[in-house]
DNA sequence: GCGACAG
DNA sequence: ATCTTGTCGC
């Protein structure tokens, strides 16, 4: 992507960040453009020390066995405060550093947070997918914007998430009697396909395996920067 | 002006 | 997100 290569030093002011999102959003591809999936990566970012340290976890899983192939945990100093709508600027630096250490090239990304279900259509999943130029799906646990009706109680049931007259995502029931997930296009994939992949990666938990594993790694207390490959 | 507000 | 113990329930 043709943007400043010094993203790691970005400490943008809100107005600049918003302008950047507005210019990048149109580049997000919302349709399928990949045919073969061998590896799916889950991405999750957490914090420690009251947010002073950011920890990005990337777990690559083999498809369809859903076994862990590689995982990276990146810890770095946090550079931006949390501001609704500007989350990617706070979490991307650590995530990109994690990807630089990743040996496997995933075919699909499942990122915690929103894809285009964002005020300016550029949530962290879309931003990351765009930057890495990889198919990505936004898997959020709560709503950032938009509205929706009741979500079907049956596993797999879903209802559209709309913002004005536009469908920006779907609220999916990934487990009965449990709060639904907010799924949205991240990059290079259609909403319907995104929903299919999330459902295909479901086991017995609310979160699809890639995201669940990344979540587990990112929040594992006491963990230090690590990189490991499993056979 | 009054809420809402990913992680 | 994170700070935190036990506890109710399948």
CSV table of C-alpha atoms (C1' of nucleotides) in Angstrom, one decimal:
chain,number,residue,atom,x,y,z
A,1,UNK,CA,0.0,0.0,0.0
A,2,UNK,CA,1.4,3.4,-0.8
A,3,UNK,CA,1.4,5.1,2.5
A,4,UNK,CA,4.1,6.3,4.8
A,5,UNK,CA,6.3,3.3,5.7
A,6,UNK,CA,6.8,4.8,9.2
A,7,UNK,CA,3.4,3.7,10.5
A,8,UNK,CA,5.1,2.6,13.7
A,9,UNK,CA,5.9,6.2,14.5
A,10,UNK,CA,2.4,7.5,13.8
A,11,UNK,CA,0.9,9.5,16.6
A,12,UNK,CA,-1.7,11.1,14.6
A,13,UNK,CA,-4.1,13.7,15.8
A,14,UNK,CA,-7.8,12.7,15.6
A,15,UNK,CA,-8.5,15.0,12.6
A,16,UNK,CA,-5.7,13.5,10.5
A,17,UNK,CA,-6.6,10.0,11.5
A,18,UNK,CA,-10.2,10.5,10.4
A,19,UNK,CA,-9.1,12.0,7.1
A,20,UNK,CA,-6.9,9.0,6.5
A,21,UNK,CA,-9.7,6.6,7.2
A,22,UNK,CA,-11.9,8.5,4.8
A,23,UNK,CA,-9.4,8.2,2.0
A,24,UNK,CA,-8.6,4.6,2.6
A,25,UNK,CA,-12.1,3.2,3.0
A,26,UNK,CA,-12.9,3.3,-0.7
A,27,UNK,CA,-10.1,0.9,-1.4
A,28,UNK,CA,-11.6,-1.9,0.7
A,29,UNK,CA,-12.7,-4.7,-1.5
A,30,UNK,CA,-16.0,-6.2,-0.4
A,31,UNK,CA,-16.2,-9.2,-2.7
A,32,UNK,CA,-14.4,-12.5,-2.9
A,33,UNK,CA,-11.1,-12.6,-4.6
A,34,UNK,CA,-9.4,-15.7,-3.1
A,35,UNK,CA,-10.1,-19.3,-3.9
A,36,UNK,CA,-7.8,-21.5,-1.9
A,37,UNK,CA,-7.6,-21.4,1.9
A,38,UNK,CA,-4.9,-23.4,3.6
A,39,UNK,CA,-4.1,-21.2,6.6
A,40,UNK,CA,-6.4,-19.0,8.6
A,41,UNK,CA,-4.9,-16.5,11.1
A,42,UNK,CA,-6.6,-15.1,14.1
A,43,UNK,CA,-5.6,-11.7,15.3
A,44,UNK,CA,-6.2,-10.1,18.7
A,45,UNK,CA,-4.7,-7.2,20.6
A,46,UNK,CA,-4.6,-6.8,24.3
A,47,UNK,CA,-2.9,-4.5,26.8
A,48,UNK,CA,-1.0,-4.5,30.1
A,49,UNK,CA,0.3,-1.9,32.5
A,50,UNK,CA,-2.8,0.2,32.3
A,51,UNK,CA,-2.4,0.2,28.5
A,52,UNK,CA,1.2,1.3,28.4
A,53,UNK,CA,2.1,-1.9,26.6
A,54,UNK,CA,0.3,-3.3,23.6
A,55,UNK,CA,0.4,-7.0,23.0
A,56,UNK,CA,-0.6,-8.4,19.5
A,57,UNK,CA,-1.2,-12.0,19.1
A,58,UNK,CA,-1.4,-13.8,15.7
A,59,UNK,CA,-2.3,-17.5,15.6
A,60,UNK,CA,-2.1,-19.3,12.3
A,61,UNK,CA,-4.3,-22.4,12.0
A,62,UNK,CA,-4.3,-25.0,9.3
A,63,UNK,CA,-7.6,-25.5,7.5
A,64,UNK,CA,-9.6,-27.7,7.8
A,65,UNK,CA,-7.9,-29.4,10.7
A,66,UNK,CA,-8.0,-26.2,12.7
A,67,UNK,CA,-4.7,-27.1,14.3
A,68,UNK,CA,-2.2,-24.4,15.4
A,69,UNK,CA,0.6,-24.1,12.9
A,70,UNK,CA,2.4,-21.0,14.1
A,71,UNK,CA,1.9,-18.2,16.6
A,72,UNK,CA,3.5,-14.9,17.4
A,73,UNK,CA,3.1,-12.6,20.4
A,74,UNK,CA,4.4,-9.1,19.9
A,75,UNK,CA,4.7,-6.7,22.8
A,76,UNK,CA,5.5,-3.1,22.3
A,77,UNK,CA,5.0,0.3,23.8
A,78,UNK,CA,1.5,1.8,23.2
A,79,UNK,CA,1.6,5.0,21.1
A,80,UNK,CA,-1.9,6.2,21.0
A,81,UNK,CA,-4.8,6.4,23.4
A,82,UNK,CA,-8.1,4.6,22.8
A,83,UNK,CA,-10.7,6.7,21.0
A,84,UNK,CA,-13.9,5.1,19.6
A,85,UNK,CA,-13.6,5.0,15.9
A,86,UNK,CA,-9.8,5.3,15.9
A,87,UNK,CA,-8.9,1.9,17.4
A,88,UNK,CA,-6.8,0.7,14.5
A,89,UNK,CA,-4.3,3.5,15.0
A,90,UNK,CA,-3.7,2.3,18.5
A,91,UNK,CA,-3.5,-1.4,17.8
A,92,UNK,CA,-2.0,-1.7,14.3
A,93,UNK,CA,1.6,-0.9,15.1
A,94,UNK,CA,1.9,-4.0,17.3
A,95,UNK,CA,-0.1,-6.1,14.9
A,96,UNK,CA,2.1,-5.2,12.0
A,97,UNK,CA,5.2,-6.0,14.0
A,98,UNK,CA,3.8,-9.4,14.8
A,99,UNK,CA,3.1,-10.1,11.1
A,100,UNK,CA,6.7,-9.1,10.2
A,101,UNK,CA,7.9,-12.0,12.4
A,102,UNK,CA,5.3,-14.4,11.0
A,103,UNK,CA,6.8,-17.0,8.7
A,104,UNK,CA,3.5,-18.4,7.3
A,105,UNK,CA,1.5,-16.3,4.8
A,106,UNK,CA,-2.1,-16.8,5.9
A,107,UNK,CA,-4.8,-17.0,3.2
A,108,UNK,CA,-7.5,-15.4,5.4
A,109,UNK,CA,-7.5,-13.2,8.5
A,110,UNK,CA,-10.0,-13.1,11.3
A,111,UNK,CA,-9.6,-10.0,13.4
A,112,UNK,CA,-11.1,-9.0,16.7
A,113,UNK,CA,-13.0,-5.8,16.1
A,114,UNK,CA,-14.9,-4.4,13.2
A,115,UNK,CA,-14.3,-4.5,9.5
A,116,UNK,CA,-16.4,-2.0,7.6
A,117,UNK,CA,-19.0,-1.9,10.3
A,118,UNK,CA,-17.4,1.4,11.3
A,119,UNK,CA,-18.6,5.1,11.1
A,120,UNK,CA,-16.2,5.7,8.1
A,121,UNK,CA,-16.1,2.0,7.0
A,122,UNK,CA,-12.6,1.4,8.2
A,123,UNK,CA,-12.5,-0.6,11.4
A,124,UNK,CA,-9.3,-2.4,12.4
A,125,UNK,CA,-10.0,-5.6,10.4
A,126,UNK,CA,-10.5,-3.5,7.2
A,127,UNK,CA,-7.4,-1.4,7.9
A,128,UNK,CA,-5.2,-4.4,8.6
A,129,UNK,CA,-6.5,-6.4,5.6
A,130,UNK,CA,-5.9,-3.4,3.4
A,131,UNK,CA,-2.4,-2.8,4.7
A,132,UNK,CA,-1.4,-6.5,4.4
A,133,UNK,CA,-3.4,-6.9,1.2
A,134,UNK,CA,-5.0,-10.0,2.5
A,135,UNK,CA,-8.6,-11.3,2.8
A,136,UNK,CA,-9.9,-10.3,6.3
A,137,UNK,CA,-13.0,-10.7,8.4
A,138,UNK,CA,-14.0,-8.4,11.3
A,139,UNK,CA,-15.2,-10.4,14.3
A,140,UNK,CA,-16.5,-8.0,16.9
A,141,UNK,CA,-18.0,-8.9,20.3
A,142,UNK,CA,-20.0,-5.7,20.6
A,143,UNK,CA,-21.5,-3.0,18.4
A,144,UNK,CA,-19.7,0.2,17.4
A,145,UNK,CA,-22.3,1.7,15.1
A,146,UNK,CA,-25.4,0.7,13.1
A,147,UNK,CA,-28.6,-1.0,14.2
A,148,UNK,CA,-30.2,-4.4,14.0
A,149,UNK,CA,-33.3,-6.3,14.9
A,150,UNK,CA,-33.5,-9.4,17.1
A,151,UNK,CA,-31.0,-12.1,16.3
A,152,UNK,CA,-32.4,-15.6,15.7
A,153,UNK,CA,-31.9,-17.8,18.7
A,154,UNK,CA,-30.6,-20.8,16.7
A,155,UNK,CA,-26.9,-21.2,16.1
A,156,UNK,CA,-26.0,-19.9,12.7
A,157,UNK,CA,-28.9,-17.5,12.6
A,158,UNK,CA,-28.2,-13.9,11.8
A,159,UNK,CA,-29.7,-10.5,11.1
A,160,UNK,CA,-28.2,-7.6,9.1
A,161,UNK,CA,-26.4,-4.7,10.8
A,162,UNK,CA,-27.4,-1.5,9.0
A,163,UNK,CA,-26.2,2.0,9.1
A,164,UNK,CA,-28.6,4.4,7.3
A,165,UNK,CA,-29.6,2.5,4.2
A,166,UNK,CA,-26.4,0.5,4.0
A,167,UNK,CA,-25.7,-3.0,5.2
A,168,UNK,CA,-22.4,-2.9,7.0
A,169,UNK,CA,-22.3,-6.3,8.6
A,170,UNK,CA,-24.3,-9.0,10.3
A,171,UNK,CA,-25.0,-10.0,13.9
A,172,UNK,CA,-24.4,-13.7,14.1
A,173,UNK,CA,-25.5,-16.3,16.7
A,174,UNK,CA,-22.4,-18.4,17.2
A,175,UNK,CA,-23.7,-20.1,20.3
A,176,UNK,CA,-27.2,-20.4,21.7
A,177,UNK,CA,-28.1,-18.3,24.7
A,178,UNK,CA,-24.9,-16.3,24.3
A,179,UNK,CA,-24.4,-12.8,23.1
A,180,UNK,CA,-24.0,-12.8,19.3
A,181,UNK,CA,-21.0,-11.7,17.3
A,182,UNK,CA,-20.7,-8.7,15.0
A,183,UNK,CA,-19.3,-9.9,11.7
A,184,UNK,CA,-18.3,-7.6,8.9
A,185,UNK,CA,-16.3,-7.5,5.7
A,186,UNK,CA,-12.7,-6.7,6.4
A,187,UNK,CA,-11.2,-6.9,2.9
A,188,UNK,CA,-11.4,-9.0,-0.2
A,189,UNK,CA,-14.3,-11.0,0.9
A,190,UNK,CA,-18.1,-10.8,0.8
A,191,UNK,CA,-20.3,-10.7,3.9
A,192,UNK,CA,-21.9,-14.0,3.0
A,193,UNK,CA,-18.5,-15.7,2.7
A,194,UNK,CA,-17.3,-14.1,5.9
A,195,UNK,CA,-20.3,-15.6,7.7
A,196,UNK,CA,-19.6,-19.0,6.2
A,197,UNK,CA,-16.0,-18.9,7.3
A,198,UNK,CA,-16.9,-17.9,10.8
A,199,UNK,CA,-19.4,-20.7,11.1
A,200,UNK,CA,-16.9,-23.2,9.7
A,201,UNK,CA,-14.4,-22.3,12.3
A,202,UNK,CA,-16.8,-22.7,15.2
A,203,UNK,CA,-16.3,-25.5,17.7
A,204,UNK,CA,-18.0,-25.4,21.1
A,205,UNK,CA,-17.4,-21.7,21.9
A,206,UNK,CA,-18.7,-18.3,21.1
A,207,UNK,CA,-15.6,-17.3,19.2
A,208,UNK,CA,-14.4,-19.0,16.0
A,209,UNK,CA,-11.1,-20.9,16.7
A,210,UNK,CA,-8.6,-18.5,15.1
A,211,UNK,CA,-9.9,-15.5,17.1
A,212,UNK,CA,-10.3,-17.6,20.2
A,213,UNK,CA,-6.8,-18.9,20.1
A,214,UNK,CA,-5.4,-15.4,19.5
A,215,UNK,CA,-7.5,-14.1,22.3
A,216,UNK,CA,-6.1,-16.7,24.6
A,217,UNK,CA,-2.5,-15.9,23.6
A,218,UNK,CA,-3.0,-12.1,23.8
A,219,UNK,CA,-4.4,-12.2,27.3
A,220,UNK,CA,-2.1,-14.8,28.7
A,221,UNK,CA,-0.7,-13.0,31.7
A,222,UNK,CA,3.0,-13.1,32.3
A,223,UNK,CA,3.8,-14.1,28.8
A,224,UNK,CA,6.9,-12.5,27.2
A,225,UNK,CA,7.5,-12.0,23.5
A,226,UNK,CA,7.5,-15.4,21.9
A,227,UNK,CA,7.5,-17.1,18.6
A,228,UNK,CA,6.8,-20.7,18.2
A,229,UNK,CA,6.1,-23.2,15.5
A,230,UNK,CA,4.3,-26.4,16.0
A,231,UNK,CA,4.4,-29.5,13.8
B,1,DG,C1',-28.0,19.7,23.5
B,2,DC,C1',-28.1,14.6,24.8
B,3,DG,C1',-26.4,9.9,24.2
B,4,DA,C1',-23.3,6.3,22.0
B,5,DC,C1',-18.9,4.8,21.8
B,6,DA,C1',-14.8,-1.9,18.6
B,7,DG,C1',-10.7,-3.0,22.0
C,1,DA,C1',-9.0,-3.6,26.9
C,2,DT,C1',-7.9,-4.1,32.1
C,3,DC,C1',-8.6,-4.5,37.4
C,4,DT,C1',-10.5,-9.3,40.0
C,5,DT,C1',-13.2,-14.4,43.6
C,6,DG,C1',-16.4,-16.7,43.8
C,7,DT,C1',-20.3,-18.7,42.0
C,8,DC,C1',-24.4,-20.5,39.4
C,9,DG,C1',-25.3,-23.8,35.8
C,10,DC,C1',-25.0,-27.2,31.9
